[in-house]
XYZ file of N, CA and C in Angstrom:
384
model
N -1.223 -33.548 -19.308
C 0.182 -33.988 -19.514
C 0.478 -32.932 -19.238
N 2.359 -33.236 -18.687
C 3.511 -32.545 -18.225
C 4.427 -32.421 -19.235
N 5.032 -30.790 -19.595
C 6.094 -30.686 -20.097
C 7.434 -30.271 -19.436
N 8.544 -30.953 -19.982
C 8.743 -30.954 -19.103
C 10.054 -29.367 -20.190
N 10.020 -28.055 -20.127
C 10.558 -26.802 -20.008
C 10.656 -25.744 -19.316
N 12.062 -26.204 -19.992
C 12.448 -24.871 -18.772
C 12.329 -23.248 -19.361
N 12.622 -22.236 -19.254
C 12.309 -21.310 -18.660
C 13.968 -20.474 -19.461
N 13.836 -19.586 -20.083
C 15.901 -19.082 -20.674
C 16.215 -20.197 -22.185
N 15.743 -21.002 -22.011
C 15.098 -21.796 -23.175
C 15.842 -21.005 -24.684
N 16.819 -20.429 -26.040
C 16.681 -19.859 -26.879
C 16.911 -20.664 -28.292
N 16.253 -19.787 -28.382
C 16.873 -20.505 -30.589
C 17.138 -18.947 -30.936
N 17.879 -19.498 -32.206
C 18.040 -18.457 -33.184
C 17.510 -18.943 -33.903
N 17.231 -18.084 -35.467
C 17.155 -18.844 -37.012
C 17.699 -17.186 -37.455
N 17.400 -17.734 -39.019
C 18.781 -16.358 -40.003
C 18.459 -17.019 -41.784
N 18.328 -15.703 -42.170
C 17.750 -16.272 -43.923
C 18.396 -14.895 -44.427
N 18.900 -15.153 -45.137
C 19.176 -13.071 -46.270
C 18.380 -13.000 -47.311
N 17.799 -12.245 -47.137
C 16.490 -11.128 -47.571
C 17.014 -11.467 -48.752
N 15.813 -11.870 -49.529
C 15.419 -11.643 -51.749
C 14.550 -11.464 -51.261
N 14.378 -10.779 -52.368
C 13.137 -10.524 -53.375
C 11.848 -9.800 -52.676
N 11.444 -11.790 -52.803
C 10.453 -12.732 -51.917
C 10.231 -12.038 -50.673
N 11.272 -11.073 -50.157
C 10.032 -11.289 -48.685
C 10.956 -9.691 -48.241
N 10.165 -8.601 -49.602
C 10.054 -7.948 -49.262
C 8.473 -6.578 -49.298
N 8.371 -6.068 -48.309
C 7.432 -4.586 -48.385
C 6.026 -5.135 -50.270
N 7.168 -5.535 -50.745
C 6.911 -5.058 -52.386
C 6.244 -6.123 -52.694
N 6.953 -7.119 -52.152
C 6.288 -8.797 -52.278
C 4.939 -8.468 -51.669
N 5.502 -8.565 -50.214
C 4.183 -9.022 -49.626
C 2.933 -8.124 -49.619
N 2.918 -7.207 -50.444
C 2.051 -5.997 -50.048
C 1.929 -5.416 -48.726
N 2.851 -5.051 -47.914
C 2.635 -4.536 -46.651
C 3.455 -2.776 -46.805
N 3.245 -3.063 -48.656
C 4.265 -1.493 -48.163
C 4.696 -1.372 -49.942
N 5.056 -0.874 -50.027
C 6.068 -0.582 -51.428
C 7.199 -0.567 -51.943
N 7.734 -0.654 -51.383
C 9.239 -0.325 -50.907
C 9.867 -1.814 -50.978
N 10.932 -2.286 -51.263
C 12.195 -3.197 -51.935
C 13.071 -3.583 -50.591
N 12.223 -3.257 -49.288
C 13.066 -3.198 -48.044
C 12.751 -4.898 -47.262
N 13.028 -4.958 -46.170
C 12.865 -6.386 -45.875
C 11.902 -5.902 -45.013
N 10.126 -6.889 -44.956
C 9.063 -6.764 -44.928
C 8.709 -6.978 -43.238
N 7.662 -6.499 -43.205
C 7.292 -6.613 -40.666
C 6.871 -8.035 -41.012
N 5.616 -8.152 -42.008
C 5.483 -9.845 -41.950
C 6.096 -10.670 -42.724
N 7.490 -10.783 -42.759
C 9.068 -11.416 -42.486
C 9.485 -11.471 -42.095
N 9.903 -10.551 -41.383
C 10.627 -10.161 -39.856
C 9.653 -11.117 -38.961
N 8.116 -11.204 -39.102
C 7.518 -11.363 -38.128
C 7.159 -13.003 -37.903
N 7.467 -13.516 -38.895
C 7.620 -14.558 -39.001
C 8.344 -15.401 -38.635
N 9.986 -14.506 -39.014
C 11.480 -15.141 -38.675
C 11.280 -14.954 -37.188
N 10.862 -14.368 -36.239
C 10.836 -14.262 -34.952
C 9.315 -15.465 -34.857
N 7.943 -15.734 -34.804
C 7.421 -16.971 -34.853
C 7.798 -18.284 -35.180
N 8.854 -18.040 -36.468
C 10.388 -19.180 -36.674
C 11.302 -19.559 -35.562
N 11.468 -18.933 -35.139
C 12.508 -18.802 -33.752
C 12.126 -19.032 -32.996
N 10.808 -18.916 -32.330
C 9.796 -19.313 -31.003
C 9.362 -20.938 -31.197
N 8.994 -21.007 -32.428
C 8.653 -22.446 -32.617
C 9.472 -23.440 -32.256
N 10.924 -23.097 -33.170
C 11.449 -24.430 -32.945
C 12.594 -23.856 -31.414
N 12.721 -23.124 -30.767
C 12.146 -22.987 -29.557
C 12.558 -24.584 -27.956
N 10.723 -24.594 -27.761
C 10.566 -25.867 -27.535
C 10.685 -27.007 -28.632
N 10.547 -27.227 -29.899
C 9.661 -28.336 -30.564
C 10.334 -29.787 -30.358
N 11.684 -29.448 -30.688
C 12.456 -30.750 -29.648
C 11.897 -31.404 -28.692
N 12.453 -30.489 -27.514
C 11.754 -31.004 -26.458
C 9.826 -31.506 -25.626
N 9.415 -31.909 -27.147
C 8.367 -32.328 -27.142
C 7.306 -33.103 -27.402
N 7.331 -33.407 -26.967
C 6.253 -35.189 -27.112
C 6.421 -35.215 -28.197
N 6.594 -36.572 -29.600
C 6.031 -36.805 -30.843
C 3.982 -36.299 -30.502
N 3.742 -35.615 -31.723
C 2.586 -35.434 -31.671
C 1.758 -34.190 -31.145
N 2.652 -32.961 -30.679
C 2.513 -31.683 -30.478
C 3.445 -31.191 -31.345
N 3.139 -29.315 -31.199
C 3.502 -28.536 -31.627
C 2.929 -27.569 -30.970
N 3.453 -26.453 -31.366
C 2.860 -24.482 -30.766
C 2.583 -24.500 -31.714
N 1.098 -23.321 -31.191
C 0.840 -23.209 -31.712
C 0.313 -21.344 -31.747
N 1.041 -19.902 -32.283
C 1.235 -18.865 -32.056
C -0.288 -18.623 -31.663
N -0.288 -17.535 -31.470
C -1.526 -16.754 -30.358
C -1.737 -15.302 -30.403
N -0.628 -14.643 -29.579
C -0.652 -13.493 -29.651
C 0.787 -13.095 -30.279
N 0.739 -11.905 -30.835
C 2.004 -11.691 -31.034
C 2.173 -9.646 -31.282
N 3.209 -9.328 -30.787
C 3.638 -7.224 -31.013
C 4.860 -7.625 -31.326
N 4.826 -6.508 -32.292
C 5.997 -6.305 -32.503
C 6.683 -5.463 -32.823
N 7.759 -4.397 -32.701
C 8.340 -3.222 -33.493
C 9.090 -3.455 -34.875
N 9.315 -3.545 -35.958
C 10.109 -3.090 -36.304
C 10.249 -1.734 -36.935
N 12.164 -1.632 -36.387
C 12.533 -0.158 -35.558
C 14.040 0.065 -36.895
N 14.119 -0.545 -37.931
C 14.988 -0.523 -38.446
C 15.247 -1.093 -40.381
N 14.980 -0.394 -41.706
C 15.168 -0.785 -42.655
C 16.081 -1.819 -42.843
N 15.826 -2.826 -43.387
C 16.962 -3.712 -44.239
C 16.794 -4.445 -45.398
N 18.196 -4.035 -46.530
C 17.701 -4.167 -47.724
C 17.904 -5.062 -48.322
N 17.471 -5.863 -49.961
C 18.212 -7.245 -50.303
C 19.577 -7.519 -50.359
N 19.249 -8.788 -50.212
C 21.182 -8.935 -49.316
C 21.531 -9.448 -48.004
N 20.964 -9.104 -47.282
C 21.424 -8.811 -46.056
C 21.104 -9.386 -45.218
N 21.771 -9.975 -44.388
C 21.121 -11.763 -43.729
C 20.583 -11.178 -42.309
N 19.122 -11.506 -41.786
C 18.966 -11.313 -40.894
C 18.742 -12.201 -40.510
N 18.944 -11.915 -38.256
C 19.329 -12.863 -37.781
C 17.761 -13.080 -36.663
N 16.430 -14.247 -36.654
C 15.907 -13.817 -35.514
C 16.074 -14.334 -33.728
N 16.213 -13.753 -32.673
C 16.461 -15.280 -31.445
C 15.200 -14.982 -30.946
N 14.814 -16.185 -30.187
C 13.379 -16.211 -29.284
C 13.980 -17.062 -27.990
N 13.718 -16.211 -27.175
C 14.050 -16.619 -25.444
C 13.070 -16.690 -24.934
N 12.800 -18.176 -24.067
C 11.600 -18.881 -23.487
C 11.342 -18.061 -22.397
N 10.676 -16.932 -21.962
C 10.530 -16.407 -20.638
C 9.672 -16.948 -18.914
N 8.716 -17.394 -19.666
C 7.919 -17.346 -18.586
C 6.885 -18.833 -19.530
N 6.219 -20.242 -18.168
C 5.775 -20.516 -18.594
C 4.521 -20.884 -17.909
N 2.920 -21.237 -18.724
C 2.159 -20.660 -16.999
C 1.461 -22.473 -18.580
N 1.265 -23.452 -17.593
C 1.151 -25.093 -18.573
C 1.441 -24.893 -19.794
N -0.156 -24.678 -20.552
C 0.354 -24.576 -22.066
C 0.294 -23.503 -22.466
N 0.954 -22.348 -21.865
C 1.196 -20.567 -22.850
C 1.920 -20.566 -22.700
N 3.168 -20.417 -23.594
C 4.366 -20.124 -23.455
C 4.215 -18.659 -24.198
N 6.153 -18.207 -22.986
C 5.344 -17.102 -24.105
C 7.507 -16.019 -23.798
N 7.286 -15.506 -25.271
C 8.559 -15.586 -25.195
C 9.018 -14.288 -25.344
N 10.090 -13.886 -25.631
C 11.076 -12.353 -25.786
C 11.299 -12.567 -27.486
N 11.311 -12.054 -28.391
C 11.997 -11.859 -29.764
C 12.081 -10.555 -29.981
N 12.884 -11.396 -30.357
C 14.160 -9.949 -31.473
C 14.636 -10.113 -33.166
N 15.349 -9.417 -34.026
C 15.624 -9.606 -34.817
C 17.382 -9.003 -34.768
N 17.454 -9.099 -35.975
C 19.055 -8.236 -35.949
C 19.551 -8.508 -37.140
N 20.303 -7.692 -38.508
C 21.322 -7.421 -39.528
C 22.290 -7.164 -38.678
N 23.360 -7.071 -39.943
C 24.868 -6.913 -39.921
C 24.782 -5.232 -39.220
N 24.049 -4.284 -38.865
C 23.971 -2.990 -38.419
C 23.588 -3.540 -37.175
N 22.180 -4.282 -36.305
C 22.054 -4.300 -35.122
C 21.081 -4.890 -34.910
N 20.131 -4.651 -34.636
C 18.601 -4.709 -33.845
C 18.169 -4.007 -35.034
N 16.873 -4.677 -35.324
C 15.938 -4.203 -36.152
C 14.458 -4.276 -35.887
N 14.739 -5.467 -35.287
C 13.173 -5.197 -34.090
C 13.285 -6.635 -33.464
N 11.445 -5.629 -32.644
C 11.590 -6.150 -31.135
C 10.556 -7.263 -30.720
N 9.758 -7.553 -30.116
C 8.967 -7.980 -29.561
C 8.488 -9.212 -28.347
N 7.269 -9.328 -28.640
C 6.053 -10.476 -27.185
C 5.904 -11.625 -27.908
N 6.029 -12.599 -27.818
C 4.973 -13.452 -28.641
C 4.451 -14.610 -27.892
N 3.417 -14.897 -28.080
C 3.002 -16.470 -27.289
C 2.262 -17.062 -27.888
N 2.670 -18.784 -27.589
C 2.198 -19.658 -28.067
C 1.716 -20.360 -27.075
N 1.158 -21.846 -27.805
C 0.349 -23.045 -27.236
C 0.368 -23.884 -27.517
N 0.812 -25.068 -26.367
C 1.216 -26.366 -26.670
C -0.204 -26.948 -27.219
N -0.071 -27.112 -28.066
C -1.037 -27.947 -29.061
C -1.114 -30.161 -29.164
N -2.291 -30.439 -29.203
C -1.633 -32.307 -29.837
C -2.011 -31.928 -31.865
N -0.949 -31.802 -31.946
C -1.275 -31.750 -33.671
C -2.573 -32.247 -34.488
N -2.589 -33.578 -33.240
C -3.678 -34.539 -34.325
C -5.431 -33.960 -34.651
N -4.941 -33.680 -32.354
C -6.487 -33.267 -32.526
C -6.769 -31.255 -32.856
N -5.263 -30.969 -33.051
C -5.637 -29.627 -33.400
C -6.623 -29.093 -34.812
N -6.132 -29.817 -35.808
C -6.323 -30.617 -36.869
C -7.907 -30.470 -37.105
N -8.204 -31.648 -36.737
C -9.791 -31.995 -36.041
C -10.356 -30.771 -36.196
N -10.093 -30.515 -35.412
C -11.062 -29.060 -35.085
C -11.558 -28.215 -35.775
N -10.357 -27.616 -36.243
C -9.814 -26.792 -37.951
C -10.671 -27.418 -38.559
N -10.934 -28.418 -38.983
C -10.892 -28.840 -40.219
C -13.178 -28.330 -40.206
N -13.355 -28.039 -41.743
C -14.609 -27.841 -41.778
C -15.332 -28.248 -42.093
């Protein structure tokens, strides 16, 4: 099946950091600052939503690889924005540049790879 996706598609999503989004809450650290796993999830969400509306019914994408750097801390109450740009397409494999920002600038950056799957078939293969 062919998917009519174009390079340079872009999607942005944002959240306001709460105590649930902290390293202390995630267990990935002991401080009440925005957690790296929370930032990574927001980046993945932006990448997923970047193409979701362009896929046929019954299809979605799943993350298969991510490499990120969390370069600046963000406190509770601050808005964080994640942006994903589709940089390359190889069949069903999608390659993204992802970045995250708060009010003061860039807080994270990385690369993310997703794969287009048929939702029903994927879940059937997952069930044990």
